[in-house]
Coordinates of C-alpha atoms and ligand atoms in Angstrom, one line a residue:
M61 CA -2.4 -0.2 -21.7
K62 CA -4.5 2.0 -19.4
I63 CA -3.6 2.3 -15.5
G64 CA -5.4 3.1 -12.8
Y65 CA -4.0 4.7 -10.3
F66 CA -5.4 6.2 -6.6
G67 CA -5.3 9.4 -7.4
P68 CA -6.2 12.1 -8.1
A69 CA -3.4 13.6 -9.9
G70 CA -0.6 14.8 -7.3
T71 CA -0.5 12.2 -5.5
F72 CA 2.8 9.5 -4.4
T73 CA 0.4 6.9 -5.4
E74 CA 1.1 8.5 -8.8
E75 CA 4.8 9.2 -8.7
A76 CA 4.3 5.5 -8.9
A77 CA 2.2 4.9 -11.2
S78 CA 3.7 7.1 -13.9
Q79 CA 6.6 4.3 -13.3
R80 CA 4.9 2.0 -15.5
E81 CA 4.0 2.0 -19.3
G82 CA 0.7 3.4 -20.6
E83 CA -2.5 5.6 -19.8
L84 CA -3.1 6.4 -15.9
V85 CA -6.4 6.6 -15.2
P86 CA -7.1 8.4 -11.6
Y87 CA -9.5 7.5 -9.4
S88 CA -10.3 9.3 -5.7
T89 CA -10.5 6.0 -3.5
I90 CA -9.0 3.4 -3.9
P91 CA -11.8 0.4 -3.8
E92 CA -12.4 2.4 -6.9
V93 CA -8.9 1.5 -8.1
F94 CA -10.1 -2.8 -7.5
E95 CA -13.1 -1.8 -8.9
A96 CA -11.9 -0.8 -12.1
V97 CA -9.3 -3.4 -12.8
H98 CA -12.0 -5.9 -11.8
S99 CA -14.4 -4.4 -14.4
G100 CA -11.3 -4.3 -17.3
E101 CA -12.2 -0.6 -17.6
V102 CA -8.4 -0.2 -17.0
D103 CA -5.4 -3.1 -17.6
Q104 CA -3.9 -2.3 -14.5
G105 CA -3.8 -0.8 -11.2
V106 CA -1.3 0.8 -8.7
V107 CA -2.1 0.9 -5.2
P108 CA -0.3 1.2 -1.9
I109 CA 0.4 -1.4 0.7
E110 CA 2.6 -0.3 3.0
N111 CA 4.8 2.4 4.4
S112 CA 8.6 1.5 6.1
I113 CA 7.1 3.9 8.8
E114 CA 3.3 4.0 9.7
G115 CA 3.1 0.2 8.4
S116 CA 0.8 -1.2 6.0
V117 CA -2.5 0.3 3.9
G118 CA -5.4 -1.5 6.0
V119 CA -7.7 -1.2 2.8
T120 CA -5.4 -2.5 0.1
L121 CA -4.9 -5.7 1.9
D122 CA -8.4 -5.9 2.5
L123 CA -9.9 -6.1 -0.8
L124 CA -7.2 -8.6 -1.8
A125 CA -7.9 -11.2 0.9
H126 CA -11.8 -10.2 1.1
Q127 CA -13.2 -8.7 -2.3
Y128 CA -11.3 -9.4 -5.0
L129 CA -9.6 -12.2 -6.6
L130 CA -7.3 -9.8 -8.2
K131 CA -3.3 -10.6 -8.6
I132 CA -0.6 -8.9 -7.4
K133 CA 1.8 -8.3 -11.1
G134 CA 4.2 -6.3 -9.9
E135 CA 5.4 -4.0 -6.3
I136 CA 7.1 -0.4 -6.5
I137 CA 9.3 0.5 -4.0
L138 CA 9.6 5.0 -4.1
P139 CA 11.2 6.9 -0.9
I140 CA 8.5 9.3 0.3
S141 CA 9.6 13.1 0.6
H142 CA 6.8 15.1 2.4
N143 CA 5.8 18.5 2.1
L144 CA 3.5 21.0 3.6
L145 CA 2.2 22.7 1.7
I146 CA -0.1 26.3 1.5
N147 CA -2.1 29.3 0.2
P148 CA 1.4 31.1 -1.5
D149 CA -0.1 34.3 0.5
A150 CA -0.2 32.7 3.7
E151 CA 3.0 32.0 6.1
L152 CA 3.5 28.9 8.6
E153 CA 2.2 30.6 11.4
D154 CA -0.9 31.3 10.3
I155 CA -1.4 28.0 10.1
E156 CA -3.9 26.0 12.4
V157 CA -5.2 22.9 10.4
V158 CA -3.7 20.7 8.4
Y159 CA -5.0 18.1 5.7
S160 CA -4.1 15.2 4.2
H161 CA -4.4 10.8 4.2
Y162 CA -4.1 9.7 8.0
Q163 CA -0.6 7.9 6.6
P164 CA 1.0 11.1 5.1
L165 CA -0.2 12.4 8.7
S166 CA 0.9 9.6 11.0
Q167 CA 3.7 10.0 9.2
C168 CA 4.7 13.3 10.3
R169 CA 2.9 13.0 13.8
L170 CA 5.9 14.8 15.6
F171 CA 6.0 17.4 12.8
L172 CA 3.0 18.2 13.9
E173 CA 2.6 17.7 17.0
K174 CA 5.7 20.8 17.2
M175 CA 3.8 23.0 14.9
G176 CA 1.2 23.0 17.4
V177 CA -1.7 22.4 14.6
R178 CA -5.0 20.0 14.1
T179 CA -5.5 17.6 11.6
Q180 CA -7.7 16.1 9.7
A181 CA -8.1 13.1 7.1
T182 CA -9.0 12.6 3.8
R183 CA -8.9 10.9 1.3
S184 CA -5.7 11.2 -0.6
T185 CA -2.6 14.0 -0.5
A186 CA -4.0 15.5 -3.7
A187 CA -7.5 15.5 -2.5
A188 CA -6.2 17.6 0.6
A189 CA -4.2 20.1 -1.3
G190 CA -7.2 20.7 -3.6
M191 CA -8.9 22.0 -0.4
I192 CA -6.8 24.2 0.7
K193 CA -5.6 26.4 -2.3
D194 CA -8.3 28.9 -1.6
N195 CA -7.8 28.8 3.0
K196 CA -4.8 30.3 4.7
W197 CA -5.3 28.9 8.0
A198 CA -5.1 25.5 6.3
G199 CA -1.8 23.3 5.3
A200 CA -1.5 20.3 3.0
I201 CA 0.7 17.0 4.2
G202 CA 1.7 16.2 -0.4
T203 CA 3.9 16.1 -3.2
R204 CA 6.0 18.8 -4.9
R205 CA 3.8 18.3 -7.9
A206 CA 0.9 18.5 -5.8
A207 CA 1.8 22.2 -5.2
Q208 CA 2.4 23.2 -8.5
L209 CA -0.7 22.0 -9.9
Y210 CA -3.3 22.7 -7.3
G211 CA -1.4 26.5 -7.0
L212 CA 0.6 26.4 -3.5
K213 CA 3.8 26.6 -2.1
I214 CA 6.2 24.6 -0.4
A215 CA 6.7 26.0 3.5
A216 CA 8.9 22.8 4.8
E217 CA 10.0 19.8 3.3
D218 CA 11.2 16.6 3.6
I219 CA 8.6 16.7 7.3
Q220 CA 8.2 13.0 8.0
D221 CA 9.9 11.8 11.3
H222 CA 12.0 9.3 9.7
E223 CA 14.8 9.0 7.2
N224 CA 14.5 6.8 4.9
N225 CA 11.2 6.7 4.5
M226 CA 9.4 4.0 1.8
T227 CA 6.1 2.8 0.1
R228 CA 5.7 0.3 -1.0
F229 CA 3.1 0.1 -4.4
V230 CA 2.1 -2.8 -5.8
V231 CA 0.7 -3.9 -9.6
I232 CA -2.8 -5.9 -9.5
E233 CA -4.4 -7.0 -12.4
Q234 CA -6.9 -9.8 -13.5
E235 CA -4.7 -12.6 -14.5
D236 CA -1.4 -13.6 -13.0
H237 CA 2.1 -13.0 -14.1
A238 CA 4.7 -15.8 -15.4
P239 CA 7.7 -17.1 -13.2
T240 CA 11.1 -14.7 -14.1
G241 CA 13.4 -16.4 -11.6
K242 CA 13.8 -13.8 -9.4
D243 CA 10.2 -13.8 -7.7
K244 CA 7.7 -13.4 -5.0
T245 CA 5.0 -14.4 -3.8
S246 CA 2.3 -13.3 -1.9
V247 CA -0.5 -15.0 0.2
V248 CA -3.3 -15.1 2.9
L249 CA -4.2 -17.3 4.6
C250 CA -6.3 -18.2 8.2
L251 CA -5.9 -21.0 10.5
S252 CA -8.2 -23.7 10.6
Q253 CA -8.2 -23.4 14.9
D254 CA -7.3 -21.8 17.2
R255 CA -4.4 -23.8 18.9
P256 CA -1.1 -23.9 20.6
G257 CA 2.2 -23.9 17.7
G258 CA -0.8 -23.3 15.4
L259 CA 0.8 -20.8 12.8
Y260 CA 4.6 -22.5 14.0
Q261 CA 3.4 -25.7 12.1
I262 CA 2.4 -23.9 9.0
L263 CA 5.3 -21.6 8.9
G264 CA 7.0 -25.0 9.2
E265 CA 6.4 -26.4 5.9
F266 CA 7.9 -23.0 4.3
A267 CA 11.2 -24.2 6.5
G268 CA 10.6 -27.7 6.0
E269 CA 11.1 -26.6 1.5
D270 CA 13.6 -23.8 2.4
I271 CA 11.7 -21.5 1.0
N272 CA 12.8 -18.2 3.0
L273 CA 9.5 -16.0 4.3
T274 CA 10.6 -11.7 3.3
K275 CA 7.3 -10.9 5.6
I276 CA 4.9 -12.0 7.8
E277 CA 2.0 -9.8 8.9
S278 CA -1.3 -10.4 11.1
R279 CA -4.4 -8.8 10.7
P280 CA -7.8 -9.0 12.1
S281 CA -10.2 -11.1 10.4
K282 CA -13.2 -9.1 11.4
E283 CA -14.6 -11.8 12.2
K284 CA -14.4 -11.6 16.0
L285 CA -11.8 -9.9 18.5
G286 CA -8.4 -12.5 18.9
S287 CA -9.2 -14.0 15.4
Y288 CA -6.2 -13.2 12.9
I289 CA -5.3 -13.7 9.3
F290 CA -2.0 -14.0 7.7
F291 CA -0.4 -12.2 5.1
V292 CA 3.0 -14.5 4.1
D293 CA 5.3 -12.8 1.4
M294 CA 8.1 -15.4 0.4
E295 CA 10.8 -15.5 -2.7
G296 CA 9.6 -17.3 -5.4
H297 CA 7.5 -18.2 -7.3
H298 CA 4.1 -19.7 -6.8
K299 CA 4.8 -22.4 -9.9
D300 CA 7.7 -22.4 -8.3
L301 CA 7.5 -27.3 -7.9
K302 CA 8.5 -26.4 -4.2
I303 CA 6.2 -23.7 -3.2
M304 CA 3.5 -25.8 -4.8
K305 CA 4.3 -28.6 -2.6
V306 CA 4.5 -26.4 0.4
I307 CA 0.8 -24.9 -0.4
N308 CA -0.5 -28.5 -1.3
R309 CA 0.4 -29.7 1.7
V310 CA -0.9 -27.1 3.9
R311 CA -4.2 -26.4 2.3
S312 CA -5.3 -29.0 4.9
K313 CA -4.3 -27.4 7.7
V314 CA -5.5 -24.3 7.4
G315 CA -9.1 -22.4 7.4
Y316 CA -8.3 -20.9 4.1
I317 CA -5.0 -19.8 1.4
K318 CA -5.4 -17.1 -1.1
I319 CA -2.3 -16.5 -3.5
L320 CA -2.0 -13.3 -4.1
G321 CA 0.0 -13.7 -6.9
S322 CA 3.9 -14.1 -7.8
Y323 CA 5.5 -11.1 -9.4
P324 CA 9.0 -9.8 -9.7
Q325 CA 10.5 -8.6 -6.7
E326 CA 11.8 -4.9 -7.0
G327 CA 15.0 -4.0 -5.2
D328 CA 18.7 -3.6 -6.5
D329 CA 19.3 -4.3 -9.6
Ligands
PPY143 O1 -2.0 10.1 -0.8 C1 -1.7 10.2 -1.9 O2 -0.6 10.7 -1.8 C2 -0.8 8.4 -1.3 O3 -0.7 8.2 -2.7 C3 -1.1 7.4 -0.3 C4 -0.3 6.8 0.5 C5 1.4 8.1 0.4 C6 2.0 8.1 1.3 C7 2.2 7.4 1.9 C8 0.7 5.4 1.6 C9 0.2 6.2 0.9

């Protein structure tokens, strides 16, 4: 089993992917992971989808909604502890700029403001670590493993602005997942027209069948300002009769509804 992940080695996504059984294959960007799963180069992909401080990873939602028919077949929820990594010969007070993926830069915004440094977004945390190994004036936010891999020292640890920092990663693949009895389903939909009560009516259909919605998020449709699509997570499998009934019933009331996948719920066992 080949598992593509948002790399390179040393990213938080690698930590998530290493929970899966199989050969890990790193890709430099999230779209490259989607393309590798789509083409069959790898059997599954692991990508970040949302963080408890900074919210959704937009590119992942957009690729699921607009560009690929891949299915979410699992989720991995990891506690995220950010570290400030610097050259072994540098001192914290020498640091003028900090590099990292935009998500960690946002999750550590207050810490970075207190440091009084400039920030620069990079493709990933591990890419940032690889960039600074010969530079004594730059730091990177990343994993403990990235410090080992790229020969850096940890100048500060646990630097995120809020406790209980969690990131949700999804496992994507070409096929759908069979019901396990404790599943969740993710869909994306757009309204056929913007009118009062339009979204309420759609969500009411789920409530009418006693389906518990666990997440609703709007995201720009990219068609025009003020036009949105809606990502909805719910308990149950899309092959459950009550979910099938609702999806079929709302199909005539929405612009489109796309099942992104049904997969086992991660969480406290
Ligand atoms: O760059 C990484 O290490 C990632 O996995 C990206 C990321 C990091 C933290 C939260 C969400 C995404």
